[in-house]
Coordinates of C-alpha atoms in Angstrom, one line a residue:
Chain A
X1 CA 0.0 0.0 0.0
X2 CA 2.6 2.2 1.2
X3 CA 4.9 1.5 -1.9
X4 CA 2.0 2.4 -4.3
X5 CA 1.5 5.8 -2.7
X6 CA 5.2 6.6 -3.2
X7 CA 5.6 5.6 -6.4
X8 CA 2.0 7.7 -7.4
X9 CA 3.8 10.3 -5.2
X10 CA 6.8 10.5 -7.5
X11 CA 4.7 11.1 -10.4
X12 CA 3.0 13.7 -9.1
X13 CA 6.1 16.1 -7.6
X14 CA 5.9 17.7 -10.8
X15 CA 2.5 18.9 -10.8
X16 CA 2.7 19.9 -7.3
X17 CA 4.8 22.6 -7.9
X18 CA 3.1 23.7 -10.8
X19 CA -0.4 23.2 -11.1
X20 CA -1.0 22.2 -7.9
X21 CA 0.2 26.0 -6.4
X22 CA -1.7 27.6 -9.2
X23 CA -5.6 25.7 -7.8
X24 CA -4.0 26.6 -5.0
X25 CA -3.3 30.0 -6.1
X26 CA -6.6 30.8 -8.2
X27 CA -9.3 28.9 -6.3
X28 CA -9.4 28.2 -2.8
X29 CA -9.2 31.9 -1.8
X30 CA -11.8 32.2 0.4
X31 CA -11.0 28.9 2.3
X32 CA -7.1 29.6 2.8
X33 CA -8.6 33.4 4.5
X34 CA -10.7 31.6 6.6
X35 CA -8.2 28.8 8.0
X36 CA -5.9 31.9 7.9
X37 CA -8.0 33.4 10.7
X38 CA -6.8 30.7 13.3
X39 CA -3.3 30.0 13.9
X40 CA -4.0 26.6 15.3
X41 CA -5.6 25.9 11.8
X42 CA -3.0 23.3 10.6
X43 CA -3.1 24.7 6.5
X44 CA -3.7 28.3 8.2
X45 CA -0.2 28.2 9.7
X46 CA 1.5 26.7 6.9
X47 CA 0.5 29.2 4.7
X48 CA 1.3 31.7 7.2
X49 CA 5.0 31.1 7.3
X50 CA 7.6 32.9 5.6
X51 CA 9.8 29.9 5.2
X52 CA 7.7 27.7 3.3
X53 CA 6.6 28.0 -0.5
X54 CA 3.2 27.3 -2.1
X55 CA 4.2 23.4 -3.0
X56 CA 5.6 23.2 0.2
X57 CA 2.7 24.2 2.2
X58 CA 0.5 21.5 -0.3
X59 CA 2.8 18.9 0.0
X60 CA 2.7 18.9 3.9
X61 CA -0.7 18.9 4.3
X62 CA -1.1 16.0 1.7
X63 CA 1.3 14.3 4.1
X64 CA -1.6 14.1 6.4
X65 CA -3.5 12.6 4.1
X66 CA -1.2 9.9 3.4
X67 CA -0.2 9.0 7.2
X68 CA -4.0 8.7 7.5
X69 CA -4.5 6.1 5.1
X70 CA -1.1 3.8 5.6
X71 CA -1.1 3.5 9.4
X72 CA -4.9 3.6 10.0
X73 CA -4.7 5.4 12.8
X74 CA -7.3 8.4 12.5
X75 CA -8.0 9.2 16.0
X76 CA -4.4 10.4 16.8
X77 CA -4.8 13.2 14.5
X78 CA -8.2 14.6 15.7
X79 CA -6.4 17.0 18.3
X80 CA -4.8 20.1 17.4
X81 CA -1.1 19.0 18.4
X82 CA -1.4 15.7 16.5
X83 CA -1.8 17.9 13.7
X84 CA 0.8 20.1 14.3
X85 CA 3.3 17.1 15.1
X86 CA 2.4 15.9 11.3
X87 CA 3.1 19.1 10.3
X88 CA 6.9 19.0 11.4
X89 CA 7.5 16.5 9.0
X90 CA 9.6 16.8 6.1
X91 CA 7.6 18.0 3.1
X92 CA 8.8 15.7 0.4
X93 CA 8.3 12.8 2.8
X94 CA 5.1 11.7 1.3
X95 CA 4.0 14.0 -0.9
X96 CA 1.0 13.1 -3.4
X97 CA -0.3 16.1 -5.0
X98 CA -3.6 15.2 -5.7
X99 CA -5.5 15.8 -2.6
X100 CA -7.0 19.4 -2.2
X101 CA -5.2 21.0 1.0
X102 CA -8.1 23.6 1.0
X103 CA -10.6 20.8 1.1
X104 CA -8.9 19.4 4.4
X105 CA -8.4 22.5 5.5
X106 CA -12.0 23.2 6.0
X107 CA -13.2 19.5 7.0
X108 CA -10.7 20.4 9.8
X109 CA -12.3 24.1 10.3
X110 CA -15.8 23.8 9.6
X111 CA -16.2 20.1 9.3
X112 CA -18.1 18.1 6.9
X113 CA -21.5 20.2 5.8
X114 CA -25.6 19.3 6.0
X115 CA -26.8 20.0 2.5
X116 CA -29.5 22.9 2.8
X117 CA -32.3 23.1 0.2
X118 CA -35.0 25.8 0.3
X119 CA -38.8 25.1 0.5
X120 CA -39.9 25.8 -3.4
X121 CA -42.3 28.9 -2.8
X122 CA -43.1 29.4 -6.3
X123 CA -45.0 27.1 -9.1
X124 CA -44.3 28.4 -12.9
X125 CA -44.3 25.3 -15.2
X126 CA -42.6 25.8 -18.8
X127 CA -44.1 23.6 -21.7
X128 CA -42.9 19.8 -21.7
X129 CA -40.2 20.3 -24.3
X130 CA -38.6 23.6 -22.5
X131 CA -38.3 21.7 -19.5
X132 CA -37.0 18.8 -20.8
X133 CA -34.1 20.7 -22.4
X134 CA -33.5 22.2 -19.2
X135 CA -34.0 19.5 -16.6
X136 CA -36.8 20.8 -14.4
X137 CA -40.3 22.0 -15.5
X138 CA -39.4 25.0 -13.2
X139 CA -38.4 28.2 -14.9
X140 CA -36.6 29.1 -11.4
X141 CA -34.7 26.0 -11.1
X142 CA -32.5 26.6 -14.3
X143 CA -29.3 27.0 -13.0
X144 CA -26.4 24.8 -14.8
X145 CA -23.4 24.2 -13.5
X146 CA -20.6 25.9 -15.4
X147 CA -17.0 24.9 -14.4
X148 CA -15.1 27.8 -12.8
X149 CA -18.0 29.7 -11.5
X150 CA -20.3 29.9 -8.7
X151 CA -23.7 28.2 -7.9
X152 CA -25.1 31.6 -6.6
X153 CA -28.0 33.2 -8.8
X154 CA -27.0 34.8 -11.9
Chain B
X1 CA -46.7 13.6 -36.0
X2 CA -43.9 11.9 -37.1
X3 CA -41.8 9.3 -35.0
X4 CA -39.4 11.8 -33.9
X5 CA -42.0 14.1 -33.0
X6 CA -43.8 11.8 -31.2
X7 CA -41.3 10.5 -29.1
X8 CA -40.1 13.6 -28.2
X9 CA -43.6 14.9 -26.9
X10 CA -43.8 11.7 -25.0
X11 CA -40.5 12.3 -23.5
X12 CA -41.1 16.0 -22.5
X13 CA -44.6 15.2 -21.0
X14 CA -43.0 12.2 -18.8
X15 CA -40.3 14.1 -17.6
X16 CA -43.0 16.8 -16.7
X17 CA -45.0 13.9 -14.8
X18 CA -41.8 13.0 -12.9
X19 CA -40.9 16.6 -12.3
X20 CA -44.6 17.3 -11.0
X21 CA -44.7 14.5 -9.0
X22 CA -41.3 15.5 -6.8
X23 CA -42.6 19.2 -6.3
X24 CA -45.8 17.3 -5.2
X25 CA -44.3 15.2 -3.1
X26 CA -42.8 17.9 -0.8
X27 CA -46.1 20.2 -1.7
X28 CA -49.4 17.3 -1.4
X29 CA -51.8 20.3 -0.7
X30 CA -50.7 22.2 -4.2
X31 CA -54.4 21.8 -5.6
X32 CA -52.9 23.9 -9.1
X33 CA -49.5 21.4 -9.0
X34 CA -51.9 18.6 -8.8
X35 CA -54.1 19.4 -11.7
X36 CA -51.2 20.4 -13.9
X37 CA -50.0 16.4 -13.0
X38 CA -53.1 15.0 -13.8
X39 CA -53.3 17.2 -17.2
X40 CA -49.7 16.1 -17.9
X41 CA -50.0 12.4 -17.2
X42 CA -53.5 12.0 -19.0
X43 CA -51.7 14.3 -22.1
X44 CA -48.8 11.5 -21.7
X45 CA -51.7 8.4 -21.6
X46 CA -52.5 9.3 -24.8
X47 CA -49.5 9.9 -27.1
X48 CA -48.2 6.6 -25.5
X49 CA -50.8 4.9 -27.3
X50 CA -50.4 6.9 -30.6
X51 CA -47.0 6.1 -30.6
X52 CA -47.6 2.2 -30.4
X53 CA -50.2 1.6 -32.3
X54 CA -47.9 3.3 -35.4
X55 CA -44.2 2.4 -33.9
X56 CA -44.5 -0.2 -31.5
X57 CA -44.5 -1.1 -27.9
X58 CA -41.9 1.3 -26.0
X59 CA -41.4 -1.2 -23.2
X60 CA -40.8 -5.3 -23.2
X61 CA -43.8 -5.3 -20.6
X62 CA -47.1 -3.5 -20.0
X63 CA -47.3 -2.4 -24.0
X64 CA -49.7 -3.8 -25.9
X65 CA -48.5 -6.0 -28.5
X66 CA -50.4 -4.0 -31.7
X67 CA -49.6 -6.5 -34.2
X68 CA -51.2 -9.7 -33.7
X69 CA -49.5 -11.5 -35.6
X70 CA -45.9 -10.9 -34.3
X71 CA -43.8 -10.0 -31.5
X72 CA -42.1 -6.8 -32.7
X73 CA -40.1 -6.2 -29.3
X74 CA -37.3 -8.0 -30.4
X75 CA -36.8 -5.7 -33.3
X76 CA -34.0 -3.0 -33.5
X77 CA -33.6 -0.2 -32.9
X78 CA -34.3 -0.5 -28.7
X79 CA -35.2 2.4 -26.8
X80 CA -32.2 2.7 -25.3
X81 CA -30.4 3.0 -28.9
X82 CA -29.0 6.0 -30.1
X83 CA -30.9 5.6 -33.3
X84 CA -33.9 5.1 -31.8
X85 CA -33.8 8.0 -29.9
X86 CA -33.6 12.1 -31.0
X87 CA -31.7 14.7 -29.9
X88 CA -32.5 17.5 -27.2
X89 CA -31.0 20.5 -27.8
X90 CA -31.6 23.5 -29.7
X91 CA -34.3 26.2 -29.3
X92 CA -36.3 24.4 -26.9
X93 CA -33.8 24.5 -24.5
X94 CA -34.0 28.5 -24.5

């Protein structure tokens, strides 16, 4: 198990310090403010710090990832200083690259969510063939997802 | 109505039915939402059976067999088929 990581982890140093830094760059903004809020945030403080780059700061928090799955032992990383003893750890140790630091960033935040879907306070029906094209026979519930964008209302 | 344009009607009118029934499902006192079903799934009833009396049955069970001399299920294209089926796009979808 541990073997396949590395060797996955070998292939993917390249993209870490590319395109990895530029998600991280471009799209996780308002997550990296928010863990940035709370020193005790484990992505927070790496991004914090003056002596660690972009890959570095993905890299480590993959690292997490990875100890998580090889040695099966969740628990010991639920507290704060668990965390931070991960953290110490050598970047390049295990790093993986494919794992969204933001994304464990804010399951360690805010944890996982509750979906949240408003009561339907309206009734407008298209015509069968408009709202077959569209997905929903509800002229307010066209909204299609377009990579790169939000889900808010346009 | 052609083929095409049957199918197509059918399809748009059962989406509508499924579409109408989840709205209804978290609205059962929507006396409007419930009419509009009824309309739509009586409006579907019927273009079902235009479609197989001219075209054939649409599903291996509860279709009635028009021809009586032959079981046209087994024929190609099935409804599942690309060929069978037509293409939604265009200015409907605006």
């Amino acid at each position: 198990m541990k073997e396949l990581f590395e060797d996955y982890s070998n292939q993917m140093d390249v993209r870490n310090s590319s395109v990895g830094t530029n998600k991280n760059n471009n799209m996780c903004n308002a997550e990296k403010a928010y863990c940035n809020g709370n020193n005790d945030m484990t992505a927070g403080t790496m991004n914090t710090s003056k002596s660690m780059n972009n890959a570095d700061y993905m890299t480590q928090s993959n690292s997490i990832m990875i100890d998580q799955m090889t040695d099966g032992s969740n628990m010991e990383y639920m507290s704060d200083t668990s965390v931070n003893g991960v953290m110490l750890k050598p970047a390049k140790e295990y790093s993986m690259g494919i794992s969204d630091s933001c994304n464990e960033c804010v399951i360690q935040k805010v944890g996982l969510a509750q979906a949240y879907v408003p009561y339907q306070a309206t009734f407008n029906v298209m015509n069968p063939e408009r709202s077959l094209c569209n997905g929903t026979a509800f002229q307010e519930l066209i909204s299609p997802y377009k990579k790169g964008t939000g889900l808010g209302k346009k | 109505m052609d083929r095409e344009a049957l199918l197509n009607r059918l399809t748009a009118l059962d989406f509508m039915a499924v579409d109408l029934g989840l709205y209804l499902n978290t609205h059962p006192d929507d006396r409007n939402a419930i009419g509009e079903y009824n309309k739509i799934i009586e409006a579907a009833d019927l273009v079902r059976v235009k479609y197989e009396q001219a075209y054939g049955p649409l599903c291996s069970f509860r279709s009635l067999c028009q021809n009586p001399d032959k079981w046209i299920w087994n024929d190609n294209p099935w409804p599942w088929e690309r060929s069978f089926n037509f293409l939604v796009s265009g200015e409907g979808c605006n």
